[in-house]
Tab-separated table of C-alpha atoms in Angstrom:
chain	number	residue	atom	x	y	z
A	1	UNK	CA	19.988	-16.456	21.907
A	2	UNK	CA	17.933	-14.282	20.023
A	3	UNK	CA	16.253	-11.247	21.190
A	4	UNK	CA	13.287	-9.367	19.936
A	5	UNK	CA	12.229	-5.791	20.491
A	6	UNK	CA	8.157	-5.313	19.900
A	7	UNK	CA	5.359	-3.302	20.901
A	8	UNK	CA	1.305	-4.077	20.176
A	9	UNK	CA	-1.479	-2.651	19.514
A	10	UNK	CA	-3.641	-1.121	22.567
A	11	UNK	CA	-5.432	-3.951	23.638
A	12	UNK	CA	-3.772	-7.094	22.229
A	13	UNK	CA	-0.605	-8.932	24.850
A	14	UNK	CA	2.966	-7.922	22.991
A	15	UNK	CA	3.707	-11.761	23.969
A	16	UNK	CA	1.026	-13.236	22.193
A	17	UNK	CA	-0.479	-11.140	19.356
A	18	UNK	CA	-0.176	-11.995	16.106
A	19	UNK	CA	2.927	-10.408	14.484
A	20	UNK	CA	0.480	-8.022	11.985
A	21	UNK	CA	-1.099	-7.155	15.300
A	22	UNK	CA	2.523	-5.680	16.123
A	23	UNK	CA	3.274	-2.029	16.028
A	24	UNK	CA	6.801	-2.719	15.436
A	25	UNK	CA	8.844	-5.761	15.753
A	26	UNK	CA	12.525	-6.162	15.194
A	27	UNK	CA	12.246	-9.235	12.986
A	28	UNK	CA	10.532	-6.975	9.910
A	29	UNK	CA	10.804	-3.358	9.362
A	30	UNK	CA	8.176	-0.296	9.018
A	31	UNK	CA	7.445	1.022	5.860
A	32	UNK	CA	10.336	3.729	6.619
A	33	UNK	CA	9.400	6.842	4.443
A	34	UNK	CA	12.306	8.824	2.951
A	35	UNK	CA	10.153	11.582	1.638
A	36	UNK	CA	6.462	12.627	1.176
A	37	UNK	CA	6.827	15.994	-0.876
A	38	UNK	CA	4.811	17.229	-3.320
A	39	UNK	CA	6.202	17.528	-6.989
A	40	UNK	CA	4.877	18.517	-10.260
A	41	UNK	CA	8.038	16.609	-12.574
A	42	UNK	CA	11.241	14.454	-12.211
A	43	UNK	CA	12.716	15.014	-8.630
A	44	UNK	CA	15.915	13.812	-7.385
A	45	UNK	CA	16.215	10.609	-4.377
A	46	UNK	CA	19.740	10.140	-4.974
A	47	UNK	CA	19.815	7.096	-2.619
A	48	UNK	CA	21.718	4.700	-4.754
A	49	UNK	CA	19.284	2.196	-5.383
A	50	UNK	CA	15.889	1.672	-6.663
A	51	UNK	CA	13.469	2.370	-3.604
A	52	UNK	CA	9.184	1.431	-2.994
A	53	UNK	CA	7.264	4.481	-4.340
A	54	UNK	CA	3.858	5.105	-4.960
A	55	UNK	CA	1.942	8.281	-5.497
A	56	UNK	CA	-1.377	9.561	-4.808
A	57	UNK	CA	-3.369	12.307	-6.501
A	58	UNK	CA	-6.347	13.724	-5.103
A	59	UNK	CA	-8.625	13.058	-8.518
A	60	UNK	CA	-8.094	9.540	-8.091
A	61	UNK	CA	-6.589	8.772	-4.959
A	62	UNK	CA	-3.546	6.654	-6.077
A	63	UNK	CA	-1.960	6.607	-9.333
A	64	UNK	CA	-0.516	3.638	-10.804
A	65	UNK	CA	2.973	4.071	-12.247
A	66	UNK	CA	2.421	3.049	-15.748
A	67	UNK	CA	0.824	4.197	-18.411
A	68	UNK	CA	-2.734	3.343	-18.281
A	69	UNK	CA	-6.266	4.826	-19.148
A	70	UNK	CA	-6.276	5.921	-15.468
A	71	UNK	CA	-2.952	7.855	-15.528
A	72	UNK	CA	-4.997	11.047	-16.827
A	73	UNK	CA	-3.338	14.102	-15.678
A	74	UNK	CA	-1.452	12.672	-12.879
A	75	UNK	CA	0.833	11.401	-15.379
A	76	UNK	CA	4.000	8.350	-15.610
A	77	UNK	CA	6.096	7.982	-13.067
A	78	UNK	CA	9.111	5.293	-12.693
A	79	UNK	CA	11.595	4.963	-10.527
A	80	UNK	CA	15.953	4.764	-11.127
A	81	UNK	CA	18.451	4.758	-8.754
A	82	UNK	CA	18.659	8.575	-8.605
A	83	UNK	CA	15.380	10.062	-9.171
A	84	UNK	CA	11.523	9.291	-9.447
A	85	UNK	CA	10.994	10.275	-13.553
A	86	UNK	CA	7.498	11.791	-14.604
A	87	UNK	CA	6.947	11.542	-18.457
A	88	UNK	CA	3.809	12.810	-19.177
A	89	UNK	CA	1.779	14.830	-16.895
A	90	UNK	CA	2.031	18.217	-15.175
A	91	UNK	CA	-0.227	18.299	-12.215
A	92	UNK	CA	1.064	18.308	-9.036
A	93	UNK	CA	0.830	15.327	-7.228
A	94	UNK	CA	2.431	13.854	-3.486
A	95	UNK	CA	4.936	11.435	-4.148
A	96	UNK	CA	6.108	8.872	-1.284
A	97	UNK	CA	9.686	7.551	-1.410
A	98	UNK	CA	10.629	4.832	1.356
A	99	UNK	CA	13.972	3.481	2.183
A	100	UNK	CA	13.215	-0.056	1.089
A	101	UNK	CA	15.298	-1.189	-1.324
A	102	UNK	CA	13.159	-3.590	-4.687
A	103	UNK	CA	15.647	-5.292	-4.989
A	104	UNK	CA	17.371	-6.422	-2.089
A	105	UNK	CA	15.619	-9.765	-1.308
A	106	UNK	CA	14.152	-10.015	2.244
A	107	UNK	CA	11.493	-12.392	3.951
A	108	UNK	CA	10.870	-11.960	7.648
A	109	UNK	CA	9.239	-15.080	9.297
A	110	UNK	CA	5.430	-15.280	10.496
A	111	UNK	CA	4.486	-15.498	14.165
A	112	UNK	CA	0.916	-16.781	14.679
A	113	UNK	CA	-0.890	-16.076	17.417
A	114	UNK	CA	-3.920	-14.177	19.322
A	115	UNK	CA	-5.743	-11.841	17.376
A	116	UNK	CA	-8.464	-11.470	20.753
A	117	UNK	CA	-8.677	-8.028	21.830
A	118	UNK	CA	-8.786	-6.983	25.389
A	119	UNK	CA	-9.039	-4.200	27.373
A	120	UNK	CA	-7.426	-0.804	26.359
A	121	UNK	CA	-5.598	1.121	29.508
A	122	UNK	CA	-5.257	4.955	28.011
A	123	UNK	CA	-2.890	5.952	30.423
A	124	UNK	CA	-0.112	4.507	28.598
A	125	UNK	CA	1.582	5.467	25.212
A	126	UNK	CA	4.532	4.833	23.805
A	127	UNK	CA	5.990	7.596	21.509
A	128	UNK	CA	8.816	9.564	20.076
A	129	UNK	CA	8.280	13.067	18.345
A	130	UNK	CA	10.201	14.031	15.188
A	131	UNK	CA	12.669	16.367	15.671
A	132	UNK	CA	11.726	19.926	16.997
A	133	UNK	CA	8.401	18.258	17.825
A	134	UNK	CA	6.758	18.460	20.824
A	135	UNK	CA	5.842	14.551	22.224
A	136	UNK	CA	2.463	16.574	23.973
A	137	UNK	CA	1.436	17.153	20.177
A	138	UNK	CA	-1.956	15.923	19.207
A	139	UNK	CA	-0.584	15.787	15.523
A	140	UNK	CA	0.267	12.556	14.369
A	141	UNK	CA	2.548	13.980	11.979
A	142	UNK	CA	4.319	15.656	14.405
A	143	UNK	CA	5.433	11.842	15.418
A	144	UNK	CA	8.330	8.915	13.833
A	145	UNK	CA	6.426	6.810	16.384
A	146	UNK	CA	2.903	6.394	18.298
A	147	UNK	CA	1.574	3.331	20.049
A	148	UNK	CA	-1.999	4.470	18.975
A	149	UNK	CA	-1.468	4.364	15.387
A	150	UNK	CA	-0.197	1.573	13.036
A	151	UNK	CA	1.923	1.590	10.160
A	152	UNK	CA	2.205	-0.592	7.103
A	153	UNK	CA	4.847	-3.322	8.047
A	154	UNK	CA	7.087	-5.215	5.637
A	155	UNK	CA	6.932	-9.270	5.147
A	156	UNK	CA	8.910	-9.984	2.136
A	157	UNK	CA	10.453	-8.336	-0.727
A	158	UNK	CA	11.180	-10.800	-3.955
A	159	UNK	CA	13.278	-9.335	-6.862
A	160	UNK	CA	13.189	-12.120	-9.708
A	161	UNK	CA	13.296	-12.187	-13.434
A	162	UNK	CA	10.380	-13.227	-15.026
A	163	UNK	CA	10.081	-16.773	-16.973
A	164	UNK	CA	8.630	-17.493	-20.142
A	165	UNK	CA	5.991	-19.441	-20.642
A	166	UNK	CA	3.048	-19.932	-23.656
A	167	UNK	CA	4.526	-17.087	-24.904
A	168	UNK	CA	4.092	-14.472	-21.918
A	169	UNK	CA	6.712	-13.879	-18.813
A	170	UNK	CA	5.523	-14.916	-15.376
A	171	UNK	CA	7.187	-14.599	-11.948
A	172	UNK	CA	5.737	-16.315	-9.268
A	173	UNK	CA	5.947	-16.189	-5.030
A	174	UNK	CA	4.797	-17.754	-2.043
A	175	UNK	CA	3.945	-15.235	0.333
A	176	UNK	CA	3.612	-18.081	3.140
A	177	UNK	CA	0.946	-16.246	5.101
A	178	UNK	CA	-2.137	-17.700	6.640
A	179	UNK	CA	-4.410	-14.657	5.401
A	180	UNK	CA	-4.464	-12.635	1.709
A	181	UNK	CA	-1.790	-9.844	2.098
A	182	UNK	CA	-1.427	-6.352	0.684
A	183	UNK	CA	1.061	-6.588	-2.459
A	184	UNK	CA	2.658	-3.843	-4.499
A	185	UNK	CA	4.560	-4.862	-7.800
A	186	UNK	CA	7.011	-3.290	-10.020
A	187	UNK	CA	8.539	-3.707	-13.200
A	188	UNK	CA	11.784	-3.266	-15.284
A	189	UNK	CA	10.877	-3.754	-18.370
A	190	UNK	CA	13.400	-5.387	-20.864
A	191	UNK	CA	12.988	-3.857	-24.649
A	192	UNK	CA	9.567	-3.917	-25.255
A	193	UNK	CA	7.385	-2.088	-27.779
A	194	UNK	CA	5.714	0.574	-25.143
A	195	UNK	CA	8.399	3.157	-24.774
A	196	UNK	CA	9.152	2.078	-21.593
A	197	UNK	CA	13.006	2.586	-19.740
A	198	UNK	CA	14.950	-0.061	-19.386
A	199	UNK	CA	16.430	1.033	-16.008
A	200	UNK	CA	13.488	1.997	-14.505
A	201	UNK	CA	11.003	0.431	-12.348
A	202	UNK	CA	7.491	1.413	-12.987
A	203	UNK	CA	4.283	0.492	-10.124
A	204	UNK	CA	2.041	-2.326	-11.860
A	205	UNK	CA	-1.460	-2.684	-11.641
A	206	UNK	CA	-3.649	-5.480	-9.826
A	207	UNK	CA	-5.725	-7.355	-12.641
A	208	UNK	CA	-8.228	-4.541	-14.207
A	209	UNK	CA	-8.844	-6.863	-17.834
A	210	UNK	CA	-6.629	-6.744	-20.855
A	211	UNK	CA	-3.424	-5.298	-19.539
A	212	UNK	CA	0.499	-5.296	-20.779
A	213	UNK	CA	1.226	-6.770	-17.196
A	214	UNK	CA	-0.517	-7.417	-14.068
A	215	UNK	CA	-0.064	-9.110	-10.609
A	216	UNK	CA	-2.495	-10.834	-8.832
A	217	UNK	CA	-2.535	-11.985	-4.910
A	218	UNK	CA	-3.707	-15.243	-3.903
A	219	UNK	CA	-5.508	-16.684	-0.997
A	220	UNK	CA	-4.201	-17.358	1.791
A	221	UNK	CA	-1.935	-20.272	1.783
A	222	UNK	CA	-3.584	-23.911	2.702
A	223	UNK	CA	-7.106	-22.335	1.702
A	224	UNK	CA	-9.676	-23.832	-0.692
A	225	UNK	CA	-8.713	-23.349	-4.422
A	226	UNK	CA	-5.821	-21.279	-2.985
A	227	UNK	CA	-1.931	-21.688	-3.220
A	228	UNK	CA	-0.695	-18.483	-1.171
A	229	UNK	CA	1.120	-16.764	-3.946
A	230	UNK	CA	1.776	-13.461	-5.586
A	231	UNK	CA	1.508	-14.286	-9.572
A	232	UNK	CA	3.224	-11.274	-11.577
A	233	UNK	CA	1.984	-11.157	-15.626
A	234	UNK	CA	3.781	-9.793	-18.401
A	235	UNK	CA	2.643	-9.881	-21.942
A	236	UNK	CA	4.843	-11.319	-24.620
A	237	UNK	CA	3.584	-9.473	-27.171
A	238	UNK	CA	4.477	-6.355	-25.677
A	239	UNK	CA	8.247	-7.142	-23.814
A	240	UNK	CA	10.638	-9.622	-26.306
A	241	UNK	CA	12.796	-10.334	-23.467
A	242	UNK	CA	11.806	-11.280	-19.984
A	243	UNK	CA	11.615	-8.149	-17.325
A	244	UNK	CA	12.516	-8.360	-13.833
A	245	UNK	CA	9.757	-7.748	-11.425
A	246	UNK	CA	9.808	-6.751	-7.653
A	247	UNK	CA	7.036	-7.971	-5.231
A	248	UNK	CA	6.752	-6.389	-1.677
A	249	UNK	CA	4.673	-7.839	0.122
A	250	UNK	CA	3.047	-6.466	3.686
A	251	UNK	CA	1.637	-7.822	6.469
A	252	UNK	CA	-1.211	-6.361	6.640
A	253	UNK	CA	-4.462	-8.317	5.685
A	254	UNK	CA	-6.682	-7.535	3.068
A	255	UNK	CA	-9.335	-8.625	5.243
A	256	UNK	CA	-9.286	-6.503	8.736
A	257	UNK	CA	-12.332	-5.491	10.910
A	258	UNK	CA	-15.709	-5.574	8.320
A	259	UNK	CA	-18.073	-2.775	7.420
A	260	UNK	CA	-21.057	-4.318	5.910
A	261	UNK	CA	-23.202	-1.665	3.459
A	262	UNK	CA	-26.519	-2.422	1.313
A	263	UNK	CA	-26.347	-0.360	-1.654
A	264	UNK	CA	-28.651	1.546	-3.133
B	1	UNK	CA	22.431	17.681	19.101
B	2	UNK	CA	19.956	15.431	16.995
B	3	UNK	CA	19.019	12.273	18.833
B	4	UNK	CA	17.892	9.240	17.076
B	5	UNK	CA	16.009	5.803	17.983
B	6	UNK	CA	16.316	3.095	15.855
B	7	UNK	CA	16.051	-0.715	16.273
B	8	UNK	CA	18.283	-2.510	13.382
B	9	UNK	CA	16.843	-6.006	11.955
B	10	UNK	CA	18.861	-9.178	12.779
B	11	UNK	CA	22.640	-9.361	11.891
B	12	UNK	CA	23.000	-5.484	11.703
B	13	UNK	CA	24.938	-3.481	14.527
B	14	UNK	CA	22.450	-0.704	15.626
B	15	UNK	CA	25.308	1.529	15.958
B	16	UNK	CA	26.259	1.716	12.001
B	17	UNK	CA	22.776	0.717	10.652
B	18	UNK	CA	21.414	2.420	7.769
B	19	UNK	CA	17.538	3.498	7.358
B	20	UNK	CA	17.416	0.410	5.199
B	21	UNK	CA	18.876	-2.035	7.857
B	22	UNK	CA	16.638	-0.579	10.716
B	23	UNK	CA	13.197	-1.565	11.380
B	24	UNK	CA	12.383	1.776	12.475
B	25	UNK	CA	14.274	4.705	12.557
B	26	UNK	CA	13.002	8.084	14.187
B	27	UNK	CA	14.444	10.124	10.782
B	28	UNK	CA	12.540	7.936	8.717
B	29	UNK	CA	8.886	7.573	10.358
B	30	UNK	CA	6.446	5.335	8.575
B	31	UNK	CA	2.608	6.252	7.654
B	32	UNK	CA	0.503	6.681	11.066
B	33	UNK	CA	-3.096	5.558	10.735
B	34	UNK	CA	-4.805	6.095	13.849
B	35	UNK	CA	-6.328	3.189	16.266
B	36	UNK	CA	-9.500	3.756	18.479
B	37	UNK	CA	-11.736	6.308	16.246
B	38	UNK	CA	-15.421	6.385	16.512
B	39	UNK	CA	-15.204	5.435	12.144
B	40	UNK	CA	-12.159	3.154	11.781
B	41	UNK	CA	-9.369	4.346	9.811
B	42	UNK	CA	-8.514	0.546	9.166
B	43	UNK	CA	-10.882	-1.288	7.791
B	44	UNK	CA	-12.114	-3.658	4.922
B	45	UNK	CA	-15.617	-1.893	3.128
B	46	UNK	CA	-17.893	-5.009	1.824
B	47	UNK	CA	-20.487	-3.169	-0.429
B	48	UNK	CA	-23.687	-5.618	-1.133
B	49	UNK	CA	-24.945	-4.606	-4.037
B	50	UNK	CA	-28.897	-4.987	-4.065
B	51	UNK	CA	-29.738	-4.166	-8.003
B	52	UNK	CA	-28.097	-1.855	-10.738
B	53	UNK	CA	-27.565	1.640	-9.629
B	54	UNK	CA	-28.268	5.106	-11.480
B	55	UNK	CA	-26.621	5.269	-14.487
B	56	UNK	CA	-24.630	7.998	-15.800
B	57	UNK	CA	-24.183	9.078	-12.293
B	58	UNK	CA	-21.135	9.059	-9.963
B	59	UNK	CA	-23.039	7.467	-6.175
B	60	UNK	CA	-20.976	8.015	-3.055
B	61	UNK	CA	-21.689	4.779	-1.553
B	62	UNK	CA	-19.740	4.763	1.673
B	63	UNK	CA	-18.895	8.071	3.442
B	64	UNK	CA	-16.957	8.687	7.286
B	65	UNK	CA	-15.598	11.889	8.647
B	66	UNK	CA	-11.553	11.442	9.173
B	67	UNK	CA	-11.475	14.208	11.881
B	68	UNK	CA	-8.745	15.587	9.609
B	69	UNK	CA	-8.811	18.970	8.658
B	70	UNK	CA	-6.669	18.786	5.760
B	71	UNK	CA	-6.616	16.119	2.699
B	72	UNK	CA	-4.767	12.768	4.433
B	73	UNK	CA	-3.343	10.267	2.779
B	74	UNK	CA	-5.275	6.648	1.925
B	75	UNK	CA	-4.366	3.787	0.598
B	76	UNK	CA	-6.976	0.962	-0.288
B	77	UNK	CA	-6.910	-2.245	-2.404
B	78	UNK	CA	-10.125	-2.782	-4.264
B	79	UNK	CA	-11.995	-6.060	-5.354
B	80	UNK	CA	-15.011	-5.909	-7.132
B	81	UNK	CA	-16.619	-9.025	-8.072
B	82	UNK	CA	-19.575	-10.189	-10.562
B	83	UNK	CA	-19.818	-7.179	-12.861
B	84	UNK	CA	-21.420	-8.429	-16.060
B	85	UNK	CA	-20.066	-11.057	-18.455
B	86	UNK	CA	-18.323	-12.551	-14.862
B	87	UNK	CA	-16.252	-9.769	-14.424
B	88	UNK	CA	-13.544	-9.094	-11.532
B	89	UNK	CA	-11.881	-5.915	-11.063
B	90	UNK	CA	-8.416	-4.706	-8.690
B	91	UNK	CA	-7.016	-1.905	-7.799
B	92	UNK	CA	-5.087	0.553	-5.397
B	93	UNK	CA	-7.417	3.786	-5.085
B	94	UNK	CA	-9.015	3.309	-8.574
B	95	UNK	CA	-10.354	0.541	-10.629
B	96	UNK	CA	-12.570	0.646	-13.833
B	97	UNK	CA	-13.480	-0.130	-17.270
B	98	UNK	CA	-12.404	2.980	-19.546
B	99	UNK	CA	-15.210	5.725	-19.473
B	100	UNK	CA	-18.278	3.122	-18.276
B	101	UNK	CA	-16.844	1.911	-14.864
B	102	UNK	CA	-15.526	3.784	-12.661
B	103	UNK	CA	-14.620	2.831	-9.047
B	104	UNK	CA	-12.479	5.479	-6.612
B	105	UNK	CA	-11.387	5.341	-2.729
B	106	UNK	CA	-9.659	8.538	-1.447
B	107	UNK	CA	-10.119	11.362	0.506
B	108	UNK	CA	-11.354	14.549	0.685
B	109	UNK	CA	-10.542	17.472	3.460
B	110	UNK	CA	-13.490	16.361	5.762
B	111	UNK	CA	-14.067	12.671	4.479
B	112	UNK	CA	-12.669	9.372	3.278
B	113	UNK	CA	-15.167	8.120	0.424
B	114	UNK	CA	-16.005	5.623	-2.209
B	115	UNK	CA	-17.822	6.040	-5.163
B	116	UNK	CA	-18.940	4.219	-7.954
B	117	UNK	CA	-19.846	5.620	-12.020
B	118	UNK	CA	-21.541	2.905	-14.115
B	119	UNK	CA	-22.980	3.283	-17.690
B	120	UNK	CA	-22.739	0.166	-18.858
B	121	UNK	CA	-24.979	-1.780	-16.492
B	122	UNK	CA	-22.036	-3.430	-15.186
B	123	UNK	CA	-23.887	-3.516	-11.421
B	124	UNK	CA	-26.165	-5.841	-10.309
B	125	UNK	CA	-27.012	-7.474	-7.590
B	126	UNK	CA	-24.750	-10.295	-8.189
B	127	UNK	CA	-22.004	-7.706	-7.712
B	128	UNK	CA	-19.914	-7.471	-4.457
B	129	UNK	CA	-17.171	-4.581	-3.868
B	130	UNK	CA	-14.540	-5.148	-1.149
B	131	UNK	CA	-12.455	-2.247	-0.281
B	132	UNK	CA	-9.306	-2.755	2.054
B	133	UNK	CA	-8.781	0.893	3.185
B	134	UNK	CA	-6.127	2.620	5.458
B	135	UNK	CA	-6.264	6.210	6.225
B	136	UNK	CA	-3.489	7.816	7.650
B	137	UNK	CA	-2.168	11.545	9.427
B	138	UNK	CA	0.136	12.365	6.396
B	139	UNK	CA	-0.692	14.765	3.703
B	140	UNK	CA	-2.095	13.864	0.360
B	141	UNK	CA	-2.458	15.862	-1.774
C-alpha cells in the first residue's frame, strides 16, 4: 500500500486537484533552498554535488549563467561540487542554491485531475515557522511552510550526455505533461573553444537567436504540432566533444491564470 | 532543541533522510509566492501589441504593486512572438536582441514590472509577449 502526504491550494479538494494545484505532495519534492545570500564573487556550497542555482540581479532581474551579451555587470557564474564560481563581474548579486541534486535522475508521476476552484474558508492555515520564528508572523519569510503561498515544485530532473547529430550535440526529453512546463537547463561543457570549465555546470538560455547552446520547451504532450519535450542545443562548432546537460523540469505551467493588456 | 518537519519521497526512511531525499524539509524552505492578492503574484502576462511603440524609449507596459516593502524575488519565463523578419524570443527575466531589443520582468521595492526598449522596429502589431511570472516573499536583490 502506498501512502501519500498532500496539502492544496485554498480552494481546490486535496483529493482531487490536480497535482500542480498541490502545495506539497510526497510523490515530488519543493524546490528546497539551501541558501539565498547575497555575494559579490566565488562562495563556498560545499554540499558534495552539483546543486540547481540561479541568480537574480536587480538590473535585469535574472541572470543567465553563461556568458552572454546580457551578463553585463552581473557577471559568469557556474556551478562545481563545492562552490558557485563568478568569473567576470563584481556587482553584488543574490544567489539561490537548492538542495536538488543535476544530476541525480528523478521523474515523479502526473496526477490529473480538477483544476475548479471553490470556495476559500480563511479560518484555516496550515503552517510551520522557521526556527526562532513566530507562526503569528505576517512575514512570509519568517515561514519553511504556508498553506497560502505556493512554491515551485519539482517533476523531473534528466542528466544525459548530449548526441551528435549534423554536426551539433542534442539531448532530448519527454516531459510527459499535459500542459507546457517551466524548464531550467544546464551545461558541462566538454573542451570547447569558449573558455568554459570542464567541471562546471553553467545555467543555459531559452532560444534568444544565434547562441553556443540553447534549450527549448515544447507543447504540451498530445497537442497540435507538439511532441511534449525539452530539446537541449549545443553548437558543434563551439564544443568538439559532446557536453552533458541537466534538465529540471517543474510543474508549474507556463500558462496559469491570464492577464490580458493592449499596448500602447 | 531544534525541531524539524520533513516528509521524505518514496523509498526513503524519514528518520535518516537528507534535504535531498525529503520533499520538504522545515531547514530547507522553498520560495513562498503568495495566493489570494488583490494583483496576482502568479500569473501568465499576454501583452497584445496594437502597432510599433516609441522608439528609443524603455515603456513600462505592465505595472502591479507587490505589497512588499523591500525588493522580492521574481522569476518569469518570457515568449515574445512575431518581432520582425518572424522572430521569437525566450527568456528567464530578460530577453533581447543586443542594444535594439530589450525585454525585462523584475521587481522593484514597490512593484513587479515589465518593460520593453525597441530601436529597431522590431514591434508591431503582429507581435505578442507572454510573460509567465511568479513573485515571491524572499529577498532579491
Amino acid at each position: 500500500m502506498t501512502y501519500t502526504a498532500k496539502g492544496s491550494r485554498p480552494g481546490y479538494d486535496v483529493n482531487s486537484a490536480v497535482d500542480y494545484l498541490n502545495t506539497f505532495n510526497s510523490s515530488f519534492p519543493l524546490l528546497n533552498l539551501d541558501s539565498l545570500a547575497l555575494h559579490t564573487g566565488t562562495f563556498n556550497h560545499d554540499l558534495g554535488y552539483y546543486p540547481f542555482f540561479f541568480i537574480t540581479d536587480n538590473a535585469s532581474g535574472f541572470v543567465p549563467g553563461s556568458v552572454n551579451q546580457f551578463s553585463g555587470n552581473s557577471g559568469e557564474w557556474s556551478m562545481s561540487t563545492t562552490q558557485l564560481v563568478r568569473t567576470t563581474g563584481s556587482t553584488s548579486v543574490r544567489c539561490f542554491v537548492a538542495r536538488l541534486d543535476l544530476t541525480s535522475n528523478f521523474s515523479a508521476p502526473y496526477e490529473p485531475g480538477s483544476t475548479v476552484r471553490g470556495n476559500v474558508n480563511p479560518d484555516y492555515v496550515f503552517k510551520i515557522a522557521k526556527d526562532g520564528k513566530s507562526t503569528d508572523s505576517s512575514d512570509m519569510r519568517d515561514f519553511s511552510i504556508h498553506s497560502n503561498t505556493i512554491s515551485p515544485l519539482v517533476h523531473k530532473v534528466y542528466k544525459t550526455t548530449m548526441f551528435a547529430s549534423g554536426g551539433n550535440y542534442y539531448a532530448t526529453v519527454s516531459h510527459g505533461l499535459p500542459y507546457t512546463p517551466l524548464v531550467f537547463a544546464y551545461i558541462r561543457p566538454s573542451t570547447n573553444s569558449l573558455g568554459r570549465s570542464t567541471d562546471r555546470y553553467y545555467m543555459m538560455h531559452p532560444p534568444i537567436g544565434t547562441t553556443d547552446e540553447t534549450y527549448l520547451v515544447d507543447r504540451a504532450i498530445n497537442s497540435v504540432g507538439g511532441d511534449g519535450s525539452v530539446t537541449a542545443y549545443a553548437a558543434g562548432f563551439s564544443y568538439s566533444a559532446a557536453p552533458e546537460v541537466s534538465l529540471v523540469i517543474l510543474k508549474d505551467p507556463f500558462v496559469k491564470d491570464i492577464i490580458n493588456v493592449s499596448y500602447p | 532543541m531544534t525541531y524539524i518537519a520533513k516528509i521524505s519521497l518514496p523509498g526513503f526512511d524519514v528518520r535518516t533522510a537528507t534535504p535531498e531525499q525529503c520533499v520538504l524539509h522545515s531547514g530547507y524552505p522553498p520560495l513562498h509566492s503568495k495566493l489570494g492578492q488583490l494583483q496576482s503574484h502568479s500569473a501568465t502576462l499576454v501583452v497584445d501589441f496594437t502597432s510599433g511603440i516609441t522608439q528609443n524609449s524603455t515603456r513600462t507596459v505592465f505595472s502591479i504593486d507587490h505589497g512588499y516593502n523591500y525588493i522580492p524575488t521574481s522569476l518569469s519565463s518570457i515568449k515574445i512572438t512575431g518581432l520582425s523578419g518572424g522572430l521569437e524570443l525566450y527568456g528567464i527575466g530578460y530577453t533581447g536582441v543586443g542594444a535594439t531589443l530589450t525585454i525585462k520582468a523584475y521587481c522593484t521595492s514597490t512593484s513587479f514590472i515589465v518593460t520593453v526598449y525597441d530601436n529597431n522596429n522590431w514591434i508591431s502589431n503582429a507581435t505578442e509577449l507572454q510573460v509567465s511570472y511568479n513573485i515571491y516573499a524572499e529577498d532579491g536583490t
